[in-house]
Coordinates of C-alpha atoms and ligand atoms in Angstrom, one line a residue:
X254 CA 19.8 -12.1 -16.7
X255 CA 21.3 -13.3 -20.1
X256 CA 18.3 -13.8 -21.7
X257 CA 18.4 -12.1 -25.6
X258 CA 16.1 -9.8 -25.8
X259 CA 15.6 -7.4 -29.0
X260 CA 13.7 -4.4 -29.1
X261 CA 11.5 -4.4 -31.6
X262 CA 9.9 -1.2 -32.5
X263 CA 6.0 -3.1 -33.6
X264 CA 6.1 -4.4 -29.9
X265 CA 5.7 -0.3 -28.8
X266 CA 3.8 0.8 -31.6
X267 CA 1.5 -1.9 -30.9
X268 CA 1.2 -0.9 -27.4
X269 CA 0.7 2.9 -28.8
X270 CA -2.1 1.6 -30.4
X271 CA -4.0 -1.4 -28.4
X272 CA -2.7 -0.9 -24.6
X273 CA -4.9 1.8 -22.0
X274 CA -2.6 2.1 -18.7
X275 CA -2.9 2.8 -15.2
X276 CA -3.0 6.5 -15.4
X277 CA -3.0 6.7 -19.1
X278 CA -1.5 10.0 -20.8
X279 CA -0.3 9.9 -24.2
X280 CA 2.3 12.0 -23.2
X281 CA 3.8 10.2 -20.0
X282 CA 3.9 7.0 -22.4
X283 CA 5.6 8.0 -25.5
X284 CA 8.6 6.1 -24.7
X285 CA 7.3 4.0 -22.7
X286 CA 9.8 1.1 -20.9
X287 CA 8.8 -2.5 -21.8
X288 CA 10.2 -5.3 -19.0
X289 CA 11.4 -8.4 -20.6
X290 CA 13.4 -9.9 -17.3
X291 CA 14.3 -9.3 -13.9
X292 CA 16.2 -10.3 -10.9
X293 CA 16.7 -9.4 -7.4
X294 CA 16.3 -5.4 -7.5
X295 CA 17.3 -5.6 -11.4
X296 CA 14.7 -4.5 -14.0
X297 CA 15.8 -5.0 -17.9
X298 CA 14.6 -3.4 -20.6
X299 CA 13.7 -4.7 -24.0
X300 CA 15.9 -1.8 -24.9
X301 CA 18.9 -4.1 -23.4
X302 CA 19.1 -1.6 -20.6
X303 CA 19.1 -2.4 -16.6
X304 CA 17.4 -0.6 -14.1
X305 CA 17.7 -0.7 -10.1
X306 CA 14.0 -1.0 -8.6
X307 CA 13.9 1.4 -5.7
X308 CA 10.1 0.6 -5.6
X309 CA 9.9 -3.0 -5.3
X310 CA 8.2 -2.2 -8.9
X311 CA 4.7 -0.8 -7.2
X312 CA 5.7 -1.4 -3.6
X313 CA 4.7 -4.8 -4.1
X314 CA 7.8 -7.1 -4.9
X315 CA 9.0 -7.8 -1.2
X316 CA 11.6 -10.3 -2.0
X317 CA 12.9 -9.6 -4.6
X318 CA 11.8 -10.3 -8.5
X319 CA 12.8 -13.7 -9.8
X320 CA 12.4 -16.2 -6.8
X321 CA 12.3 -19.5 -8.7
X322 CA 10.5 -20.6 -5.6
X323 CA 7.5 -18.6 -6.6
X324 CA 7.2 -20.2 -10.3
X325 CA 7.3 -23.9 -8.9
X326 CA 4.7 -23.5 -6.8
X327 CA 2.6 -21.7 -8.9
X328 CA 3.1 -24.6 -11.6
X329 CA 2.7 -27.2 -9.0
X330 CA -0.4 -26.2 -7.9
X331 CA -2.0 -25.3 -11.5
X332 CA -1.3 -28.7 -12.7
X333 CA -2.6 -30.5 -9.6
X334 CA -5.6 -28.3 -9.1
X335 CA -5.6 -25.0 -11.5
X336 CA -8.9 -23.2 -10.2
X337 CA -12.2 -24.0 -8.4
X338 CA -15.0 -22.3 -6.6
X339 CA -14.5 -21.1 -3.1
X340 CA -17.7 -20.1 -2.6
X341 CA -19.5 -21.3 0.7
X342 CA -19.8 -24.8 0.3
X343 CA -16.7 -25.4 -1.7
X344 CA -12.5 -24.8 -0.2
X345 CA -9.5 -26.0 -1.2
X346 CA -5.7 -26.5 0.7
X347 CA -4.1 -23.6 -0.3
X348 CA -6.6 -21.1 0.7
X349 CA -7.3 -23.2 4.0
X350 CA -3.3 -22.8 4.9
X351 CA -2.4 -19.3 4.0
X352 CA -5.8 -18.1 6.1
X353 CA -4.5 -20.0 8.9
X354 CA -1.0 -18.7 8.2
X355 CA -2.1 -15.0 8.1
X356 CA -4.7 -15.1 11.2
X357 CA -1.2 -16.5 12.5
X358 CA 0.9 -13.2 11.4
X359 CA -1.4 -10.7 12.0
X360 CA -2.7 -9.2 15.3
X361 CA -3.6 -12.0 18.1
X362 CA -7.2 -10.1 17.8
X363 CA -7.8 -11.5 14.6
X364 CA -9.7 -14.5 13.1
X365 CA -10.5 -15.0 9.8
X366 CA -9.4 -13.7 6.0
X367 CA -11.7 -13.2 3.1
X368 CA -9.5 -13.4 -0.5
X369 CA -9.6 -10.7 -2.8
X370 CA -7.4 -10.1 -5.7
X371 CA -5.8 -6.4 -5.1
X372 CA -5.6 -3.4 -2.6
X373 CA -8.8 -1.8 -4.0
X374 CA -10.9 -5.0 -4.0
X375 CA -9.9 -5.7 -0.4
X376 CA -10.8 -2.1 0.5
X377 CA -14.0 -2.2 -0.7
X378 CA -14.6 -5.8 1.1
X379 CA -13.4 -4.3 4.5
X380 CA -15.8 -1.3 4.0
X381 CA -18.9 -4.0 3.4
X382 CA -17.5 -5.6 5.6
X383 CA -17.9 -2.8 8.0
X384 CA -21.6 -2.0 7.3
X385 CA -22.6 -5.2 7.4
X386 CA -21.4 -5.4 10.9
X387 CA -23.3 -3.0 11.9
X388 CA -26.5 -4.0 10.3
X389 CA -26.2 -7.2 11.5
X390 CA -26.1 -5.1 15.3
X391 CA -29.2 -3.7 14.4
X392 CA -27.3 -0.2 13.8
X393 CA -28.3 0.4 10.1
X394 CA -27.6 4.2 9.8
X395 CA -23.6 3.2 11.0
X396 CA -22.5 3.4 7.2
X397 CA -20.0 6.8 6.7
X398 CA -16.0 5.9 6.3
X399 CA -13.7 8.3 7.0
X400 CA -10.2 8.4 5.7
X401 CA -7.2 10.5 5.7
X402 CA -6.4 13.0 3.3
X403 CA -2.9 11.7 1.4
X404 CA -4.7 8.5 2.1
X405 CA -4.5 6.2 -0.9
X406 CA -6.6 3.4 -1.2
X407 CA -6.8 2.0 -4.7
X408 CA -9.2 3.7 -7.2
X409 CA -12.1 1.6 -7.8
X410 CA -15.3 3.6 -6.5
X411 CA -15.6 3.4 -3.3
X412 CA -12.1 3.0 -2.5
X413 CA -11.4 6.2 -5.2
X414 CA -13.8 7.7 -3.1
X415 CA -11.8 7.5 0.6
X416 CA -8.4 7.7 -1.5
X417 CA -7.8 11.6 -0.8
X418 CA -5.3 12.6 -3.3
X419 CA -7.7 14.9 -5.6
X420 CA -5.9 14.5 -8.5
X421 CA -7.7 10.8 -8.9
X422 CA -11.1 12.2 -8.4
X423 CA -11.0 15.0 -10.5
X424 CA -12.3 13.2 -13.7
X425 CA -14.4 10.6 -11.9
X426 CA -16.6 12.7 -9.7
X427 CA -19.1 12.6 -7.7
X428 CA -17.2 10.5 -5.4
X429 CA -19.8 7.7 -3.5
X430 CA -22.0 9.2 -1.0
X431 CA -21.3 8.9 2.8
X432 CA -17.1 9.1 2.2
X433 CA -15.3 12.5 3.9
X434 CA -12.0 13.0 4.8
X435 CA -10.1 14.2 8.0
X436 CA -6.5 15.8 8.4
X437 CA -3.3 13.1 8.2
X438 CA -1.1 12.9 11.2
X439 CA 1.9 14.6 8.6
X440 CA 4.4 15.9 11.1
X441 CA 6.7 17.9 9.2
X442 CA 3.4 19.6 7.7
X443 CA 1.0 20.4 11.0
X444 CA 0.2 23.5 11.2
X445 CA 1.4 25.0 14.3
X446 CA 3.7 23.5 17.3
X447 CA 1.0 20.8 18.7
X448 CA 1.2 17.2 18.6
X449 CA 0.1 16.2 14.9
X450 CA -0.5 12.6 16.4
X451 CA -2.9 13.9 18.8
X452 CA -4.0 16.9 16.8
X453 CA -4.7 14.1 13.7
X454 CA -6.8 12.3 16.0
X455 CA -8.6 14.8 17.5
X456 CA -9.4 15.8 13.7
X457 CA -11.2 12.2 13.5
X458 CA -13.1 12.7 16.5
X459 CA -14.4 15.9 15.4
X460 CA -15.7 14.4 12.3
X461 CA -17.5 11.7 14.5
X462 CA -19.3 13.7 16.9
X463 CA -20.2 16.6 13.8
X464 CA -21.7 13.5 12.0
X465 CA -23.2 11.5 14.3
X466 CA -21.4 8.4 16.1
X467 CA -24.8 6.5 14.8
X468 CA -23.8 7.5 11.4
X469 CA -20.0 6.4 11.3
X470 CA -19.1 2.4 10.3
X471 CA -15.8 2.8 10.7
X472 CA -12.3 4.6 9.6
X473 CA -9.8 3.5 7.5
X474 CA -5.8 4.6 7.6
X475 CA -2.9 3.4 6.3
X476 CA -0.2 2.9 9.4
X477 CA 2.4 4.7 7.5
X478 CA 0.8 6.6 4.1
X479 CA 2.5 5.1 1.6
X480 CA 1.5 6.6 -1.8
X481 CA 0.4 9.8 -0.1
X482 CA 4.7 10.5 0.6
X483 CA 5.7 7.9 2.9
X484 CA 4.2 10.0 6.2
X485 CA 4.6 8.3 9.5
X486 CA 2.6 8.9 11.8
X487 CA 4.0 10.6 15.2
X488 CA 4.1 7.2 17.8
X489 CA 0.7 9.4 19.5
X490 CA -1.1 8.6 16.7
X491 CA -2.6 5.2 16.7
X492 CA -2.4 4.4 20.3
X493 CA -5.0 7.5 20.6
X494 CA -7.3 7.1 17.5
X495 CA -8.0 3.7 19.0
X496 CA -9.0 5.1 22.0
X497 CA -11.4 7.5 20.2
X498 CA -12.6 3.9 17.8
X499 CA -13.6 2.5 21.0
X500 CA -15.3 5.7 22.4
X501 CA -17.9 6.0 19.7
X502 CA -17.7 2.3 18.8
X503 CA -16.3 2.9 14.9
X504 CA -14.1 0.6 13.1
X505 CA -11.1 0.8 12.7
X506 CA -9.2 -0.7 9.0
X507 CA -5.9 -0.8 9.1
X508 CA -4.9 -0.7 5.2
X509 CA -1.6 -2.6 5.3
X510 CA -2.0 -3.2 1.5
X511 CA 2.2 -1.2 1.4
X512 CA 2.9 -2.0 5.1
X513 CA 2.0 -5.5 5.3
X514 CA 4.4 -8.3 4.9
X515 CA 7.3 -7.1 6.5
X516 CA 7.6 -3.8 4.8
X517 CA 8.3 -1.5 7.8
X518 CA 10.4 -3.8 9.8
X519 CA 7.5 -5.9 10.9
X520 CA 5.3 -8.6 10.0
X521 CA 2.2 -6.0 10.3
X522 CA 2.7 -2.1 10.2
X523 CA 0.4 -0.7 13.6
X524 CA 2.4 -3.4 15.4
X525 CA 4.8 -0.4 15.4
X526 CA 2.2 1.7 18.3
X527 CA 1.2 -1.5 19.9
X528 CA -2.4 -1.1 18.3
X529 CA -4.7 -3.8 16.9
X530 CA -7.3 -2.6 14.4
X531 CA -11.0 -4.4 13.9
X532 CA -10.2 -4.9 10.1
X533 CA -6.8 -5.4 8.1
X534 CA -6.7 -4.9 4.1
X535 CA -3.6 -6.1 2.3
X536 CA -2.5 -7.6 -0.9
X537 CA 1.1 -7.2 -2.7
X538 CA 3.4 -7.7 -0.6
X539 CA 1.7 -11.0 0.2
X540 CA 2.8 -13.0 -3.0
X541 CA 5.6 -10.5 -3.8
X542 CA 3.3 -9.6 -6.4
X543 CA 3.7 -12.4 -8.2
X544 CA 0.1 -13.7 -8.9
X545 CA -2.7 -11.2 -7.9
X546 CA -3.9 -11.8 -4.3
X547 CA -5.0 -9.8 -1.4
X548 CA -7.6 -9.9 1.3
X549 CA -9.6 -9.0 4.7
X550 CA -8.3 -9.8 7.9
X551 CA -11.1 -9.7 10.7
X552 CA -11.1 -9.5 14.4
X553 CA -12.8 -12.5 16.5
X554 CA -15.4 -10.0 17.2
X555 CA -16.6 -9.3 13.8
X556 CA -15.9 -12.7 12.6
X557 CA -18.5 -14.0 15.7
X558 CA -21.4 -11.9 14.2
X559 CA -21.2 -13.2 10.5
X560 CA -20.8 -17.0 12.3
X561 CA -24.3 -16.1 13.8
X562 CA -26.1 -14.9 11.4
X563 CA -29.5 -15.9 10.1
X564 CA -29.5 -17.4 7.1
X565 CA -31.4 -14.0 4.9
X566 CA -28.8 -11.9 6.6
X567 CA -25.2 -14.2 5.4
X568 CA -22.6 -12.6 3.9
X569 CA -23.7 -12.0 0.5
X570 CA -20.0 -10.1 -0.6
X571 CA -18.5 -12.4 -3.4
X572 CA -15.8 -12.6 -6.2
X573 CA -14.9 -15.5 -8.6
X574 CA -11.3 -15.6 -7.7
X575 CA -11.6 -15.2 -4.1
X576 CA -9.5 -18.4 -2.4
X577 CA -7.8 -18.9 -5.8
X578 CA -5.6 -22.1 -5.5
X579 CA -2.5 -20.7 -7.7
X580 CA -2.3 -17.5 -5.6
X581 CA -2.9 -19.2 -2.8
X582 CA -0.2 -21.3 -3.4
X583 CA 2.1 -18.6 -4.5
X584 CA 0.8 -16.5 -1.2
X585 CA 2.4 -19.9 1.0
X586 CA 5.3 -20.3 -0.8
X587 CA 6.6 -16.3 -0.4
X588 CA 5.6 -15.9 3.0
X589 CA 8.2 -19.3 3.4
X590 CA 11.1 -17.6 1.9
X591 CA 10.4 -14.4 4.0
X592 CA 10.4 -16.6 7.1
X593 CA 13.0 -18.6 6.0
X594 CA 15.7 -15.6 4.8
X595 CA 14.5 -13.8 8.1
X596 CA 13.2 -10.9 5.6
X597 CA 11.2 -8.7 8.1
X598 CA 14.0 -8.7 10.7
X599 CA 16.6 -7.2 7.4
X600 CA 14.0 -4.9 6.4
X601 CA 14.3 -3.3 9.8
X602 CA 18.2 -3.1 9.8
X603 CA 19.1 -2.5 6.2
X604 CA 16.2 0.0 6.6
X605 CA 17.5 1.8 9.0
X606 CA 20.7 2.0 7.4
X607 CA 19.1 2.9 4.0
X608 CA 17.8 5.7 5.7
X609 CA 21.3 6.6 7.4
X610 CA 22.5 6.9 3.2
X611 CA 19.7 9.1 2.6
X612 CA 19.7 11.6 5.4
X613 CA 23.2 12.2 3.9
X614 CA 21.5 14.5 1.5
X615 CA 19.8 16.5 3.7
X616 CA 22.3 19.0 3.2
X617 CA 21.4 19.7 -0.4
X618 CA 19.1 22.8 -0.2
X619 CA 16.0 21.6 -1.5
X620 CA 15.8 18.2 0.9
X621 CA 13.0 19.7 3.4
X622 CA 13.0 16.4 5.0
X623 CA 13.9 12.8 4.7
X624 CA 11.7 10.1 6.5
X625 CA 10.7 6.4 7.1
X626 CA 10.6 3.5 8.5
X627 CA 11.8 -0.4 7.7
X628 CA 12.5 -0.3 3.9
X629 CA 10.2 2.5 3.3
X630 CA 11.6 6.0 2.9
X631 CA 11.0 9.4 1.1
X632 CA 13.1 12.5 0.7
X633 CA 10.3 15.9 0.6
X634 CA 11.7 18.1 -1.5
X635 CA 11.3 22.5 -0.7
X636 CA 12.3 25.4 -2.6
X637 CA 13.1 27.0 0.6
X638 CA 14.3 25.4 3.9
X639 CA 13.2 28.0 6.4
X640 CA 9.6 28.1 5.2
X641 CA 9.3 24.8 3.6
X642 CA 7.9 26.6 0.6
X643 CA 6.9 22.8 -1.6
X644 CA 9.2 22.6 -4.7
X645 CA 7.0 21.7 -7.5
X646 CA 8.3 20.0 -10.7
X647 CA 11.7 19.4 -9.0
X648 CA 10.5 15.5 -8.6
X649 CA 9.8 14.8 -12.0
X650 CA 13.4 16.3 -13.1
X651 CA 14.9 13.9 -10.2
X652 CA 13.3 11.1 -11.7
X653 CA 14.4 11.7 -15.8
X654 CA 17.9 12.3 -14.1
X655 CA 17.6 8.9 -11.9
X656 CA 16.6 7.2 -15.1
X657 CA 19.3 8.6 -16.9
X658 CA 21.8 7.1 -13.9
X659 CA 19.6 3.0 -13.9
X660 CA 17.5 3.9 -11.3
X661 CA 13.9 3.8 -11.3
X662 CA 12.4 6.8 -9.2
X663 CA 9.1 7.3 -8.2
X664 CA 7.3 10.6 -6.7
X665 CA 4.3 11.7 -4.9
X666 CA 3.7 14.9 -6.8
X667 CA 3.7 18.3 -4.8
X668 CA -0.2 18.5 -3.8
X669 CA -2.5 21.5 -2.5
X670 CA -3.6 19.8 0.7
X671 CA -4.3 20.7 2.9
X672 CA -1.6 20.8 4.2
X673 CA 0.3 21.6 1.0
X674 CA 2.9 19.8 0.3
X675 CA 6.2 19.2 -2.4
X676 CA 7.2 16.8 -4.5
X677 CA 8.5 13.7 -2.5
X678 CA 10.4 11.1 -3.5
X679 CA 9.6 7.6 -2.6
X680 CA 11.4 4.2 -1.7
X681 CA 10.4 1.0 -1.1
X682 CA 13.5 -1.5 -2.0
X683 CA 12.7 -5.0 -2.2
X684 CA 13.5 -6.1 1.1
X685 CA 16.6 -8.3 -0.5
X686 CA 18.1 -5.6 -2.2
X687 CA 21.8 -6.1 -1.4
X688 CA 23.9 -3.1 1.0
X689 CA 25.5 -2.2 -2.8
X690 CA 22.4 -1.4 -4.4
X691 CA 21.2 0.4 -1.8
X692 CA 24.0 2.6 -1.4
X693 CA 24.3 2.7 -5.1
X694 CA 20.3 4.3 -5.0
X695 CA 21.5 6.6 -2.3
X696 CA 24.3 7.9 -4.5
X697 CA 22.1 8.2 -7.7
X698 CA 19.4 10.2 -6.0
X699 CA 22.1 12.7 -5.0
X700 CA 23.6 13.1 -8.1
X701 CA 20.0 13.5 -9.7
X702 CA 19.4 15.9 -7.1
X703 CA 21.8 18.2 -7.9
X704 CA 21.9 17.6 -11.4
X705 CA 18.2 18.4 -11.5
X706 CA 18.5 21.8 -9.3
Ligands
PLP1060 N1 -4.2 0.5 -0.5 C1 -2.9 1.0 -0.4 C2 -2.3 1.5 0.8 C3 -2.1 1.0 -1.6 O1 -0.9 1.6 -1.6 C4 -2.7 0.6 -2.8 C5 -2.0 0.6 -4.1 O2 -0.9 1.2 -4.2 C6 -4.0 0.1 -2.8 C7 -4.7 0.1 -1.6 C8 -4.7 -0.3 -4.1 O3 -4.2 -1.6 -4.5 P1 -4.5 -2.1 -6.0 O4 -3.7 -1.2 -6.9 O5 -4.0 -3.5 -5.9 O6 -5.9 -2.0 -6.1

């Protein structure tokens, strides 16, 4: 990264003034960090400053940031073909081959992908998706989602609507009709000594039979919650809520929009339990987040019923950059290197001993609990041990200290529930980030920890 950059004092002033950002507060962007470069799991500054990426930026950069790779093919493909309808009727190669590739990756249940361009946009898809299904099956009334609460799922409507972190809806209300939320499988946050795998399922059962099975399209979970505070699910979990899918005949979409692409260790996140779902979102980690891309995977089954429909009931769900060439491309050209560089295989063991570095801290007093899986991890922070009181504020004093020390920090603020719940801390390296960095992260954060107690 020697690249001269200056800083120049218009460039934030002009940002003051014409930029609205993803969770805009004048406050939380008075001296706001402007990127000029980056490299591996480096972030610089237009201030001349570097920073460690302990998110993968937003969970999205899996291999790393400045993969030449990724800008050739990007160039090569937009001056042989830059864009064109892939509206029925109309394909082109690079959509064709990372479909096949992906049907490929994902479960050996599933058939076909649909292109979106983010996590949100492939949520909503999967949920018409879903409905559609069912009207196709003559079962109109199936149309309710349910979702998790410390379920994120990107914040257009709909998707706002079955993300249950209230915090996003509070300003944006009502949320769309026919979305309710069940308890998360959160294990270090279940309320009494039962199974919170089973007890979490059970929860979604419940909702089914006090709605209506005729009522319920499907459900949609994260394998691992990844915004929500990293929670994994107790290895109960999935195997049963499939079990309980198949009973009432309700859908089941994985959103693997954090956990696909390698993330926890695996290609695909409920790999993990040994469970297939009906529908698969991702996006990010697919091009590394290098061009916007995500998508729908479907199951044979689903895929069969839109292959035989009449033609005044097709598929009428659409977007102009769905199958876009360049992503496409880009998509094809990332999921080489990860093959290649044997990515999802390092994820697992640098994650696990990542997570060996971090448990180191769970002597400090206010680290409840430290958890994760692959190169995803979070440290819960308490005021109190014993009762697991939820620190509040403590996170946001980590991450000023972090910053302070070249490390970018992110946390899940503490969050009424239920259950309540502290501040967490959250990691998602890219998956390349060298044994040094991550120890380096894993010293940081306990400096920042105590520093900020
Ligand atoms: N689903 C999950 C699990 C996510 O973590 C996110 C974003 O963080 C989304 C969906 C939304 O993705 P996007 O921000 O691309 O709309």
């Amino acid at each position: 990264m020697d690249d001269v950059v200056s800083y120049d004092e218009s460039l934030a002033a002009s940002d003051q003034r014409h930029l609205i950002h993803p969770l805009h507060h004048p406050k939380d962007h008075a001296n706001a960090k402007i990127f000029v470069s980056a490299q591996g799991a480096m972030l610089r500054t237009a201030d001349g400053r570097e920073y460690i990426d302990s998110l993968s930026a937003l969970w999205n950069v899996n291999i790393g940031h400045g993969r030449k790779e990724l800008a050739a093919a990007a160039a090569a493909q937009m001056e042989k073909l830059d864009y064109a309808s892939a509206y029925a009727g109309y394909s082109n190669e690079p959509a064709i081959k990372l479909a096949e590739r992906i049907v490929g990756l994902a479960y050996d249940n599933m058939s076909a992908v649909y292109f979106t361009t983010s996590g949100a946009e492939s949520n909503e898809s999967a949920f018409k998706f879903a409905r559609y299904h069912w009207k196709r099956l003559g079962k109109p009334n199936k149309v309710k989602v349910i979702s998790r609460r410390y379920g994120y799922h990107g914040v257009t409507l709909a998707a706002m609507s079955a993300t249950s972190l209230p915090n996003y809806h509070k300003m944006f209300g009502p949320t769309v009709p026919e979305f309710l939320q069940v308890a998360p499988p959160y294990p270090y946050r279940w309320p009494g000594n039962g199974d919170a795998g089973i007890g979490a399922a059970e929860a979604v059962e419940e909702a089914i039979l006090q709605q209506g099975p005729d009522t319920v399209a499907a459900i949609i979970a994260e394998p691992v919650q990844g915004s929500g505070g990293v929670i994994v699910p107790p290895p109960t979990y999935f195997p049963k809520l499939r079990e309980i899918c198949d009973k009432y005949d309700v859908l089941l979409i994985a959103d693997e929009v954090i956990t696909g692409f390698g993330r926890t260790g695996q290609w695909f996140g409920m790999g993990h339990w040994g469970v297939k779902p009906d529908l698969m979102s991702f996006a990010k980690g697919v091009t590394s987040g290098y061009l916007p891309l995500g998508g729908v995977v479907i199951s044979k089954r689903l895929h069969d019923v839109i292959l035989d429909a009449p033609a005044d009931e097709k598929f009428m769900h659409a977007a102009t950059y769905s199958g876009h060439p360049v992503c496409c491309a880009v998509g094809l050209a990332n999921i080489d290197i990860m093959d290649k560089e044997g990515m999802v295989e390092r994820a697992k063991v640098q994650g696990d001993r990542f997570r060996a570095g971090l448990e180191t801290l769970s002597s400090l007093p206010c680290v409840g609990e430290v958890r994760g899986i692959g190169m995803l991890a979070a440290i819960e922070l308490v005021e109190d041990k014993g009762s697991r009181a939820p620190a509040k504020g403590l996170g946001a004093k980590v991450v000023a200290q972090a910053m302070d020390r070249g490390l970018l920090l992110r946390v899940r603020a503490a969050a009424d529930g239920p259950p309540p719940s502290g501040d967490v801390l959250v990691f998602a390296p890219p998956l390349s980030t060298p044994e040094a960095t991550l120890d380096r992260i894993v010293q940081i954060v306990g400096e920042s920890i105590q520093a900020a107690m």
